[in-house]
CSV table of C-alpha atoms in Angstrom, one decimal:
chain,number,residue,atom,x,y,z
A,1,UNK,CA,-26.4,40.8,76.9
A,2,UNK,CA,-28.6,40.9,74.1
A,3,UNK,CA,-26.7,43.9,73.1
A,4,UNK,CA,-24.0,41.2,73.1
A,5,UNK,CA,-25.8,38.7,71.7
A,6,UNK,CA,-26.6,41.0,68.5
A,7,UNK,CA,-23.0,42.4,67.9
A,8,UNK,CA,-21.7,38.1,67.9
A,9,UNK,CA,-24.4,37.9,65.4
A,10,UNK,CA,-23.3,40.4,63.0
A,11,UNK,CA,-19.8,39.7,63.2
A,12,UNK,CA,-20.6,35.8,62.5
A,13,UNK,CA,-22.4,36.9,59.4
A,14,UNK,CA,-19.8,39.9,58.4
A,15,UNK,CA,-17.8,36.0,58.3
A,16,UNK,CA,-19.8,33.5,57.3
A,17,UNK,CA,-20.4,36.8,54.0
A,18,UNK,CA,-16.6,37.0,53.3
A,19,UNK,CA,-16.2,32.9,53.3
A,20,UNK,CA,-18.9,32.7,50.6
A,21,UNK,CA,-17.5,35.5,48.2
A,22,UNK,CA,-13.7,33.9,48.7
A,23,UNK,CA,-15.7,30.6,47.1
A,24,UNK,CA,-17.5,32.7,44.7
A,25,UNK,CA,-13.5,34.1,43.4
A,26,UNK,CA,-12.2,30.4,43.4
A,27,UNK,CA,-14.5,29.3,41.0
A,28,UNK,CA,-15.1,32.2,38.5
A,29,UNK,CA,-11.4,31.4,36.7
A,30,UNK,CA,-13.2,28.0,35.3
A,31,UNK,CA,-14.6,29.9,33.5
A,32,UNK,CA,-12.3,32.2,31.8
A,33,UNK,CA,-10.2,32.7,29.2
A,34,UNK,CA,-6.3,33.6,28.3
A,35,UNK,CA,-8.2,34.0,24.3
A,36,UNK,CA,-11.6,33.5,23.7
A,37,UNK,CA,-14.7,35.1,22.1
A,38,UNK,CA,-17.7,36.3,23.3
A,39,UNK,CA,-21.3,36.6,21.4
A,40,UNK,CA,-23.9,39.5,22.4
A,41,UNK,CA,-24.8,38.4,26.2
A,42,UNK,CA,-28.3,39.7,25.4
A,43,UNK,CA,-30.7,42.8,23.5
A,44,UNK,CA,-33.9,44.9,24.9
A,45,UNK,CA,-36.8,44.7,22.2
A,46,UNK,CA,-39.1,46.7,23.0
A,47,UNK,CA,-42.3,48.0,21.2
A,48,UNK,CA,-42.6,51.8,19.8
A,49,UNK,CA,-46.3,51.0,21.4
A,50,UNK,CA,-45.5,49.5,24.9
A,51,UNK,CA,-43.5,52.7,27.6
A,52,UNK,CA,-45.0,51.4,30.6
A,53,UNK,CA,-44.1,47.9,29.7
A,54,UNK,CA,-41.1,46.0,30.9
A,55,UNK,CA,-38.1,45.6,28.0
A,56,UNK,CA,-38.7,42.5,27.0
A,57,UNK,CA,-35.2,40.8,27.4
A,58,UNK,CA,-33.5,38.1,25.1
A,59,UNK,CA,-30.9,35.5,25.3
A,60,UNK,CA,-28.3,35.6,22.9
A,61,UNK,CA,-25.4,32.6,23.0
A,62,UNK,CA,-23.0,33.2,24.5
A,63,UNK,CA,-19.7,31.1,23.2
A,64,UNK,CA,-16.3,31.8,24.5
A,65,UNK,CA,-12.5,29.3,23.5
A,66,UNK,CA,-10.1,28.5,25.7
A,67,UNK,CA,-6.1,27.7,24.3
A,68,UNK,CA,-3.3,27.5,27.3
A,69,UNK,CA,-0.8,30.5,27.0
A,70,UNK,CA,1.6,28.1,27.2
A,71,UNK,CA,1.6,24.3,26.1
A,72,UNK,CA,4.3,21.5,26.5
A,73,UNK,CA,6.0,19.3,23.3
A,74,UNK,CA,5.2,15.7,23.8
A,75,UNK,CA,1.9,16.4,26.1
A,76,UNK,CA,-1.7,16.3,24.9
A,77,UNK,CA,-3.3,19.8,25.6
A,78,UNK,CA,-6.9,20.6,24.3
A,79,UNK,CA,-8.8,23.4,22.7
A,80,UNK,CA,-12.0,24.0,23.9
A,81,UNK,CA,-15.1,25.9,24.0
A,82,UNK,CA,-18.2,26.5,26.2
A,83,UNK,CA,-21.4,27.3,24.8
A,84,UNK,CA,-24.3,28.8,26.9
A,85,UNK,CA,-27.7,29.4,25.7
A,86,UNK,CA,-28.3,27.7,22.9
A,87,UNK,CA,-30.9,24.8,22.2
A,88,UNK,CA,-29.5,23.2,19.2
A,89,UNK,CA,-25.6,21.7,18.5
A,90,UNK,CA,-22.0,23.5,17.8
A,91,UNK,CA,-19.6,22.8,15.0
A,92,UNK,CA,-15.8,24.0,16.2
A,93,UNK,CA,-12.5,23.4,13.9
A,94,UNK,CA,-9.0,24.5,14.0
A,95,UNK,CA,-6.1,24.3,12.6
A,96,UNK,CA,-2.5,25.3,12.7
A,97,UNK,CA,0.8,24.6,11.6
A,98,UNK,CA,2.6,23.7,14.8
A,99,UNK,CA,-0.1,21.5,16.4
A,100,UNK,CA,-1.6,18.4,15.7
A,101,UNK,CA,-5.3,18.0,16.2
A,102,UNK,CA,-6.1,14.4,15.8
A,103,UNK,CA,-9.6,15.2,14.6
A,104,UNK,CA,-10.3,18.7,12.9
A,105,UNK,CA,-13.3,18.9,13.7
A,106,UNK,CA,-16.0,18.3,16.4
A,107,UNK,CA,-19.6,19.0,17.1
A,108,UNK,CA,-21.7,18.3,19.8
A,109,UNK,CA,-25.5,18.6,20.8
A,110,UNK,CA,-26.0,21.8,23.0
A,111,UNK,CA,-29.1,21.8,26.2
A,112,UNK,CA,-28.6,25.3,27.0
A,113,UNK,CA,-25.1,24.6,28.0
A,114,UNK,CA,-21.8,22.9,26.2
A,115,UNK,CA,-18.7,22.4,25.9
A,116,UNK,CA,-16.4,20.9,22.9
A,117,UNK,CA,-13.5,20.0,23.4
A,118,UNK,CA,-10.8,19.6,20.3
A,119,UNK,CA,-6.7,17.2,21.5
A,120,UNK,CA,-3.8,18.0,19.7
A,121,UNK,CA,-0.4,17.6,20.3
A,122,UNK,CA,2.7,20.2,19.9
A,123,UNK,CA,5.3,19.0,17.2
A,124,UNK,CA,7.7,22.0,17.5
A,125,UNK,CA,8.9,24.3,20.2
A,126,UNK,CA,8.1,27.9,20.2
A,127,UNK,CA,4.9,29.8,19.4
A,128,UNK,CA,2.1,27.7,17.6
A,129,UNK,CA,-0.8,30.0,16.0
A,130,UNK,CA,-3.6,28.2,16.2
A,131,UNK,CA,-7.3,29.6,13.7
A,132,UNK,CA,-10.4,28.7,15.2
A,133,UNK,CA,-13.4,29.3,14.0
A,134,UNK,CA,-16.9,27.2,14.8
A,135,UNK,CA,-20.4,27.7,14.3
A,136,UNK,CA,-24.2,27.5,16.2
A,137,UNK,CA,-27.6,26.2,15.0
A,138,UNK,CA,-29.5,27.0,18.0
A,139,UNK,CA,-33.2,26.6,16.7
A,140,UNK,CA,-33.0,28.4,14.0
A,141,UNK,CA,-30.8,31.0,14.6
A,142,UNK,CA,-27.3,30.1,13.1
A,143,UNK,CA,-23.8,32.0,14.7
A,144,UNK,CA,-20.9,31.7,13.2
A,145,UNK,CA,-16.8,33.4,13.6
A,146,UNK,CA,-13.6,32.3,13.7
A,147,UNK,CA,-10.5,34.0,15.3
A,148,UNK,CA,-6.9,33.1,15.6
A,149,UNK,CA,-5.6,32.2,18.9
A,150,UNK,CA,-2.1,31.3,20.0
A,151,UNK,CA,-0.4,29.3,22.8
A,152,UNK,CA,3.9,29.1,23.5
A,153,UNK,CA,5.0,25.7,23.0
A,154,UNK,CA,8.0,24.5,25.6
A,155,UNK,CA,9.9,21.1,25.9
A,156,UNK,CA,9.8,18.9,28.5
A,157,UNK,CA,11.5,15.6,29.9
A,158,UNK,CA,9.1,13.9,27.7
A,159,UNK,CA,10.5,15.8,24.0
A,160,UNK,CA,13.8,13.3,24.8
A,161,UNK,CA,10.9,9.7,25.2
A,162,UNK,CA,12.6,8.0,22.4
A,163,UNK,CA,11.2,7.5,19.0
A,164,UNK,CA,11.0,3.9,17.1
A,165,UNK,CA,9.6,1.8,15.0
A,166,UNK,CA,7.2,-1.2,14.2
A,167,UNK,CA,5.9,-3.1,11.3
A,168,UNK,CA,3.0,-4.7,12.0
A,169,UNK,CA,0.9,-7.4,10.2
A,170,UNK,CA,2.9,-8.0,7.4
A,171,UNK,CA,1.9,-10.7,4.1
A,172,UNK,CA,5.0,-11.3,2.7
A,173,UNK,CA,4.8,-13.0,-1.3
A,174,UNK,CA,7.0,-13.1,-4.2
A,175,UNK,CA,6.1,-13.7,-7.2
A,176,UNK,CA,8.1,-15.6,-10.0
A,177,UNK,CA,6.7,-14.5,-13.4
A,178,UNK,CA,6.0,-16.3,-16.5
A,179,UNK,CA,7.4,-16.5,-20.0
A,180,UNK,CA,4.6,-17.4,-22.3
A,181,UNK,CA,4.0,-21.0,-22.6
A,182,UNK,CA,6.2,-23.0,-25.1
A,183,UNK,CA,4.1,-26.3,-26.8
A,184,UNK,CA,5.7,-29.6,-25.9
A,185,UNK,CA,5.3,-31.1,-29.1
A,186,UNK,CA,6.3,-34.7,-31.0
A,187,UNK,CA,6.4,-35.3,-34.5
A,188,UNK,CA,5.4,-37.5,-37.2
A,189,UNK,CA,7.6,-37.9,-41.0
A,190,UNK,CA,7.4,-38.8,-44.1
A,191,UNK,CA,9.8,-40.6,-46.8
A,192,UNK,CA,9.7,-40.1,-50.6
A,193,UNK,CA,11.7,-39.7,-53.8
A,194,UNK,CA,12.6,-36.2,-54.1
A,195,UNK,CA,10.5,-33.4,-56.4
A,196,UNK,CA,12.3,-31.9,-59.1
A,197,UNK,CA,11.6,-29.6,-61.6
A,198,UNK,CA,12.2,-28.7,-65.0
A,199,UNK,CA,15.8,-28.9,-64.8
A,200,UNK,CA,16.2,-31.5,-62.2
A,201,UNK,CA,17.1,-29.5,-59.4
A,202,UNK,CA,14.9,-31.0,-55.8
A,203,UNK,CA,12.4,-28.3,-54.5
A,204,UNK,CA,12.2,-26.2,-51.8
A,205,UNK,CA,11.9,-28.8,-48.5
A,206,UNK,CA,8.3,-26.9,-48.2
A,207,UNK,CA,6.5,-28.1,-51.2
A,208,UNK,CA,8.6,-31.1,-50.9
A,209,UNK,CA,6.6,-32.2,-47.7
A,210,UNK,CA,3.3,-29.6,-48.3
A,211,UNK,CA,4.6,-27.0,-45.4
A,212,UNK,CA,7.0,-24.2,-44.3
A,213,UNK,CA,6.7,-25.9,-41.0
A,214,UNK,CA,8.9,-28.5,-41.5
A,215,UNK,CA,12.3,-30.2,-41.0
A,216,UNK,CA,13.8,-32.7,-43.8
A,217,UNK,CA,17.3,-34.3,-44.8
A,218,UNK,CA,17.7,-35.9,-48.2
A,219,UNK,CA,19.4,-39.4,-48.6
A,220,UNK,CA,21.2,-41.2,-52.3
A,221,UNK,CA,18.6,-44.4,-52.8
A,222,UNK,CA,19.4,-46.5,-56.0
A,223,UNK,CA,15.4,-47.4,-55.8
A,224,UNK,CA,14.5,-44.1,-57.4
A,225,UNK,CA,17.4,-43.0,-59.0
A,226,UNK,CA,15.9,-46.4,-61.7
A,227,UNK,CA,12.5,-46.1,-61.2
A,228,UNK,CA,12.2,-42.2,-61.4
A,229,UNK,CA,13.5,-39.8,-63.7
A,230,UNK,CA,15.7,-37.1,-62.7
A,231,UNK,CA,16.6,-37.5,-59.7
A,232,UNK,CA,18.9,-39.7,-56.7
A,233,UNK,CA,17.2,-38.9,-53.6
A,234,UNK,CA,14.8,-39.5,-50.9
A,235,UNK,CA,13.5,-36.5,-48.9
A,236,UNK,CA,12.4,-37.4,-45.5
A,237,UNK,CA,10.4,-34.9,-43.8
A,238,UNK,CA,9.9,-34.6,-39.5
A,239,UNK,CA,6.3,-32.6,-39.1
A,240,UNK,CA,6.1,-31.0,-35.1
A,241,UNK,CA,2.8,-31.1,-34.4
A,242,UNK,CA,1.1,-29.4,-30.4
A,243,UNK,CA,0.5,-31.9,-27.5
A,244,UNK,CA,-2.2,-30.5,-25.0
A,245,UNK,CA,1.0,-29.6,-22.6
A,246,UNK,CA,2.8,-27.0,-22.3
A,247,UNK,CA,5.8,-25.0,-20.3
A,248,UNK,CA,6.7,-21.7,-19.1
A,249,UNK,CA,10.2,-20.7,-17.8
A,250,UNK,CA,10.2,-17.9,-14.6
A,251,UNK,CA,11.8,-15.1,-15.7
A,252,UNK,CA,12.6,-13.7,-12.3
A,253,UNK,CA,11.0,-12.7,-8.9
A,254,UNK,CA,9.5,-9.5,-8.0
A,255,UNK,CA,8.6,-9.1,-3.8
A,256,UNK,CA,4.2,-8.0,-2.5
A,257,UNK,CA,3.7,-7.3,0.8
A,258,UNK,CA,1.9,-5.0,3.0
A,259,UNK,CA,2.6,-3.9,6.5
A,260,UNK,CA,1.0,-1.7,8.9
A,261,UNK,CA,3.9,1.2,9.9
A,262,UNK,CA,3.8,2.8,13.1
A,263,UNK,CA,6.2,5.5,14.3
A,264,UNK,CA,6.0,6.3,17.7
A,265,UNK,CA,7.1,9.9,18.9
A,266,UNK,CA,6.3,11.7,21.8
A,267,UNK,CA,3.7,13.6,20.4
A,268,UNK,CA,1.6,10.3,19.5
A,269,UNK,CA,2.1,7.3,17.0
A,270,UNK,CA,2.1,7.9,13.2
A,271,UNK,CA,0.6,5.1,11.4
A,272,UNK,CA,0.4,4.4,7.2
A,273,UNK,CA,-0.6,0.9,6.1
A,274,UNK,CA,1.7,0.4,3.0
A,275,UNK,CA,1.7,-2.1,0.2
A,276,UNK,CA,3.8,-2.7,-3.8
A,277,UNK,CA,1.1,-0.5,-5.1
A,278,UNK,CA,2.0,2.8,-4.3
A,279,UNK,CA,2.5,5.3,-1.3
A,280,UNK,CA,0.5,6.1,1.6
A,281,UNK,CA,-0.5,8.7,3.5
A,282,UNK,CA,0.0,8.3,7.0
A,283,UNK,CA,-2.1,9.6,10.2
A,284,UNK,CA,-1.4,10.7,13.5
A,285,UNK,CA,-4.9,10.0,15.1
A,286,UNK,CA,-7.8,11.3,12.5
A,287,UNK,CA,-5.3,13.7,10.7
A,288,UNK,CA,-3.5,13.1,7.7
A,289,UNK,CA,-0.3,14.0,8.4
A,290,UNK,CA,2.1,12.9,5.3
A,291,UNK,CA,3.0,10.6,3.0
A,292,UNK,CA,5.2,7.1,3.5
A,293,UNK,CA,6.3,5.2,0.2
A,294,UNK,CA,8.7,2.2,-0.1
A,295,UNK,CA,11.8,2.4,-1.8
A,296,UNK,CA,13.4,-0.2,-1.5
A,297,UNK,CA,12.9,-4.3,-0.6
A,298,UNK,CA,15.7,-6.3,-0.1
A,299,UNK,CA,13.7,-10.5,-0.4
A,300,UNK,CA,16.0,-13.4,-1.0
A,301,UNK,CA,13.8,-15.7,-3.8
A,302,UNK,CA,14.3,-19.3,-3.8
A,303,UNK,CA,16.5,-20.2,-5.9
A,304,UNK,CA,14.8,-24.6,-6.4
A,305,UNK,CA,12.0,-22.7,-7.8
A,306,UNK,CA,14.1,-20.4,-9.9
A,307,UNK,CA,15.4,-23.0,-11.4
A,308,UNK,CA,11.5,-24.4,-12.3
A,309,UNK,CA,9.0,-24.1,-14.5
A,310,UNK,CA,5.4,-24.6,-15.1
A,311,UNK,CA,3.6,-27.0,-17.0
A,312,UNK,CA,0.1,-26.4,-18.5
A,313,UNK,CA,-2.2,-28.7,-19.4
A,314,UNK,CA,-4.6,-26.6,-20.9
A,315,UNK,CA,-5.6,-23.9,-17.9
A,316,UNK,CA,-4.3,-25.8,-15.4
A,317,UNK,CA,-0.4,-26.2,-14.5
A,318,UNK,CA,1.8,-27.2,-11.8
A,319,UNK,CA,5.5,-26.1,-11.2
A,320,UNK,CA,8.1,-28.6,-12.1
A,321,UNK,CA,10.9,-30.3,-9.5
A,322,UNK,CA,14.1,-28.4,-10.9
A,323,UNK,CA,16.1,-30.9,-11.9
A,324,UNK,CA,13.8,-32.9,-14.7
A,325,UNK,CA,12.7,-29.2,-15.9
A,326,UNK,CA,16.0,-28.2,-17.1
A,327,UNK,CA,16.4,-31.7,-18.4
A,328,UNK,CA,13.7,-30.9,-20.7
A,329,UNK,CA,15.1,-27.5,-21.3
A,330,UNK,CA,18.5,-28.9,-22.4
A,331,UNK,CA,16.6,-31.5,-24.9
A,332,UNK,CA,14.4,-29.2,-26.0
A,333,UNK,CA,17.3,-27.4,-26.8
A,334,UNK,CA,19.3,-29.2,-28.4
A,335,UNK,CA,16.8,-31.3,-30.4
A,336,UNK,CA,15.7,-28.0,-32.0
A,337,UNK,CA,18.8,-26.8,-32.3
A,338,UNK,CA,20.4,-30.6,-34.6
A,339,UNK,CA,16.7,-30.7,-36.8
A,340,UNK,CA,17.8,-27.2,-37.9
A,341,UNK,CA,21.4,-27.4,-38.9
A,342,UNK,CA,20.4,-31.2,-40.9
A,343,UNK,CA,18.2,-28.7,-42.7
A,344,UNK,CA,20.0,-27.2,-43.6
A,345,UNK,CA,21.9,-29.1,-44.7
A,346,UNK,CA,19.1,-31.2,-46.4
A,347,UNK,CA,22.1,-34.4,-45.1
A,348,UNK,CA,21.1,-37.5,-43.0
A,349,UNK,CA,23.3,-38.0,-39.6
A,350,UNK,CA,22.1,-40.5,-36.5
A,351,UNK,CA,22.2,-37.5,-34.4
A,352,UNK,CA,18.6,-36.4,-35.7
A,353,UNK,CA,17.0,-39.2,-34.3
A,354,UNK,CA,19.5,-39.1,-30.9
A,355,UNK,CA,17.7,-35.6,-30.3
A,356,UNK,CA,14.1,-36.2,-31.5
A,357,UNK,CA,14.7,-39.8,-28.4
A,358,UNK,CA,16.2,-37.6,-25.7
A,359,UNK,CA,13.7,-35.1,-25.9
A,360,UNK,CA,10.3,-37.0,-26.1
A,361,UNK,CA,11.9,-38.5,-23.2
A,362,UNK,CA,12.6,-35.4,-20.8
A,363,UNK,CA,8.9,-34.3,-22.0
A,364,UNK,CA,8.0,-38.5,-20.2
A,365,UNK,CA,9.8,-37.0,-17.3
A,366,UNK,CA,9.0,-33.8,-17.1
A,367,UNK,CA,4.9,-34.8,-17.5
A,368,UNK,CA,5.5,-36.8,-14.5
A,369,UNK,CA,7.4,-34.6,-12.3
A,370,UNK,CA,5.4,-32.0,-10.1
A,371,UNK,CA,6.8,-30.7,-6.7
A,372,UNK,CA,4.4,-30.3,-3.4
A,373,UNK,CA,5.1,-26.1,-3.0
A,374,UNK,CA,2.6,-23.5,-1.3
A,375,UNK,CA,2.8,-22.0,-4.5
A,376,UNK,CA,-0.4,-20.8,-6.3
A,377,UNK,CA,0.0,-19.7,-9.8
A,378,UNK,CA,-1.6,-16.1,-10.7
A,379,UNK,CA,-2.3,-14.4,-13.5
A,380,UNK,CA,0.7,-15.3,-15.5
A,381,UNK,CA,3.3,-15.3,-12.8
A,382,UNK,CA,4.1,-18.0,-10.0
A,383,UNK,CA,3.2,-16.4,-6.1
A,384,UNK,CA,4.8,-18.3,-2.7
A,385,UNK,CA,5.7,-17.0,0.7
A,386,UNK,CA,8.6,-15.7,1.0
A,387,UNK,CA,10.9,-17.7,3.4
A,388,UNK,CA,12.6,-15.1,5.0
A,389,UNK,CA,11.2,-11.5,6.4
A,390,UNK,CA,11.6,-8.8,3.8
A,391,UNK,CA,13.9,-5.3,4.6
A,392,UNK,CA,12.5,-2.4,3.8
A,393,UNK,CA,13.7,1.5,2.6
A,394,UNK,CA,11.2,3.5,3.5
A,395,UNK,CA,10.6,7.1,3.6
A,396,UNK,CA,8.3,9.2,5.1
A,397,UNK,CA,7.0,13.2,4.4
A,398,UNK,CA,5.7,14.9,7.1
A,399,UNK,CA,3.8,18.1,6.7
A,400,UNK,CA,3.1,20.0,9.9
A,401,UNK,CA,5.2,18.2,11.8
A,402,UNK,CA,9.2,19.2,12.9
A,403,UNK,CA,10.7,15.6,12.7
A,404,UNK,CA,13.5,14.7,11.4
A,405,UNK,CA,15.4,10.7,11.9
A,406,UNK,CA,16.3,7.6,10.8
A,407,UNK,CA,15.2,3.9,12.4
A,408,UNK,CA,15.8,1.1,12.3
A,409,UNK,CA,13.2,-2.5,12.8
A,410,UNK,CA,14.0,-5.9,12.1
A,411,UNK,CA,16.8,-5.2,9.3
A,412,UNK,CA,14.3,-2.4,7.7
A,413,UNK,CA,15.7,1.6,7.9
A,414,UNK,CA,12.5,3.9,8.4
A,415,UNK,CA,14.1,8.1,6.5
A,416,UNK,CA,11.8,10.8,8.4
A,417,UNK,CA,11.8,14.2,6.5
A,418,UNK,CA,9.6,16.9,8.2
A,419,UNK,CA,9.3,20.9,8.3
A,420,UNK,CA,6.6,23.2,10.1
């Protein structure tokens, strides 16, 4: 019986030992890698005068890089680095033409053991090569190395996930450029017997009136004929004077915008922040993967504002009612053309004073015609909010990502052009 018990104990011990070995063999593959780099595991340093002593073992850092043999398009993957026997910090970096790393570099403090992960998205089917490098700073020692790794990217059902775009946080205004200010004027006049030269010919109008900035006309005068020798007419001078007011008409309309562009793809969200001034980088996570540019904008200016203008008083101004502004501009053109015509003929017509009167009436109406619009004066333009959303034509150029398609969003078109 005692012999039998001993045999049963030995059999039981053998079973336990086999179970222990199977557990160890089950967990060991976790520390294996399809692609890896190993540092020197240890070194023996022994003095020539210490033959009787045991050799001294000094641990060196051990590094392993993990990259799966197979990755899947549309699913996130990881490049990982295992560091052992290091007290300090480690830096891992990677680059690839077909894997988009959300960050190309990561660092980690290491206290004996540490694992660094760099997530990536495959952007094309097929073989993808990765250039991976690391540096270790362990105490006073620094170690670095690099290697080429590879993974094969397979398609998945997720690769058919719809790609779509959104434009968020849009701020859209319309700028209406202004022409240079023209003063609102008033006129005064004076009349005298026409001055003549030695041959009794009338002197030029600017000599009659004392300034070239003048309009005028002549009329027959019996008084000048009898009382002033050599002349039979009077000359009336009409002088323009600037007021403290001026006007600027609107010359056109330009879009002003800023918005966030989001493009949702199977391998992540592409983001770009666009505005009026220039093209903008496109990011996938923290990595820059291309540029976006607004090629064209369709927008709808406010017709009433286009037909209006700004009335200035010194440095401040207001937007005038379109009807009042148009009436003023028409009266101004009529007065200037009428005075110019009779100035060239030096003849009198009641049309002269009718044109001046119409202009003065239109100017008075204009000064009381401001409109309450949600606009502001910025430099030499009027800026107003857009009444309807803009429609954009956006071109997106990607590098390292095999994606070519056209998307629509609320009337906007986004053309994506990419290659690996």
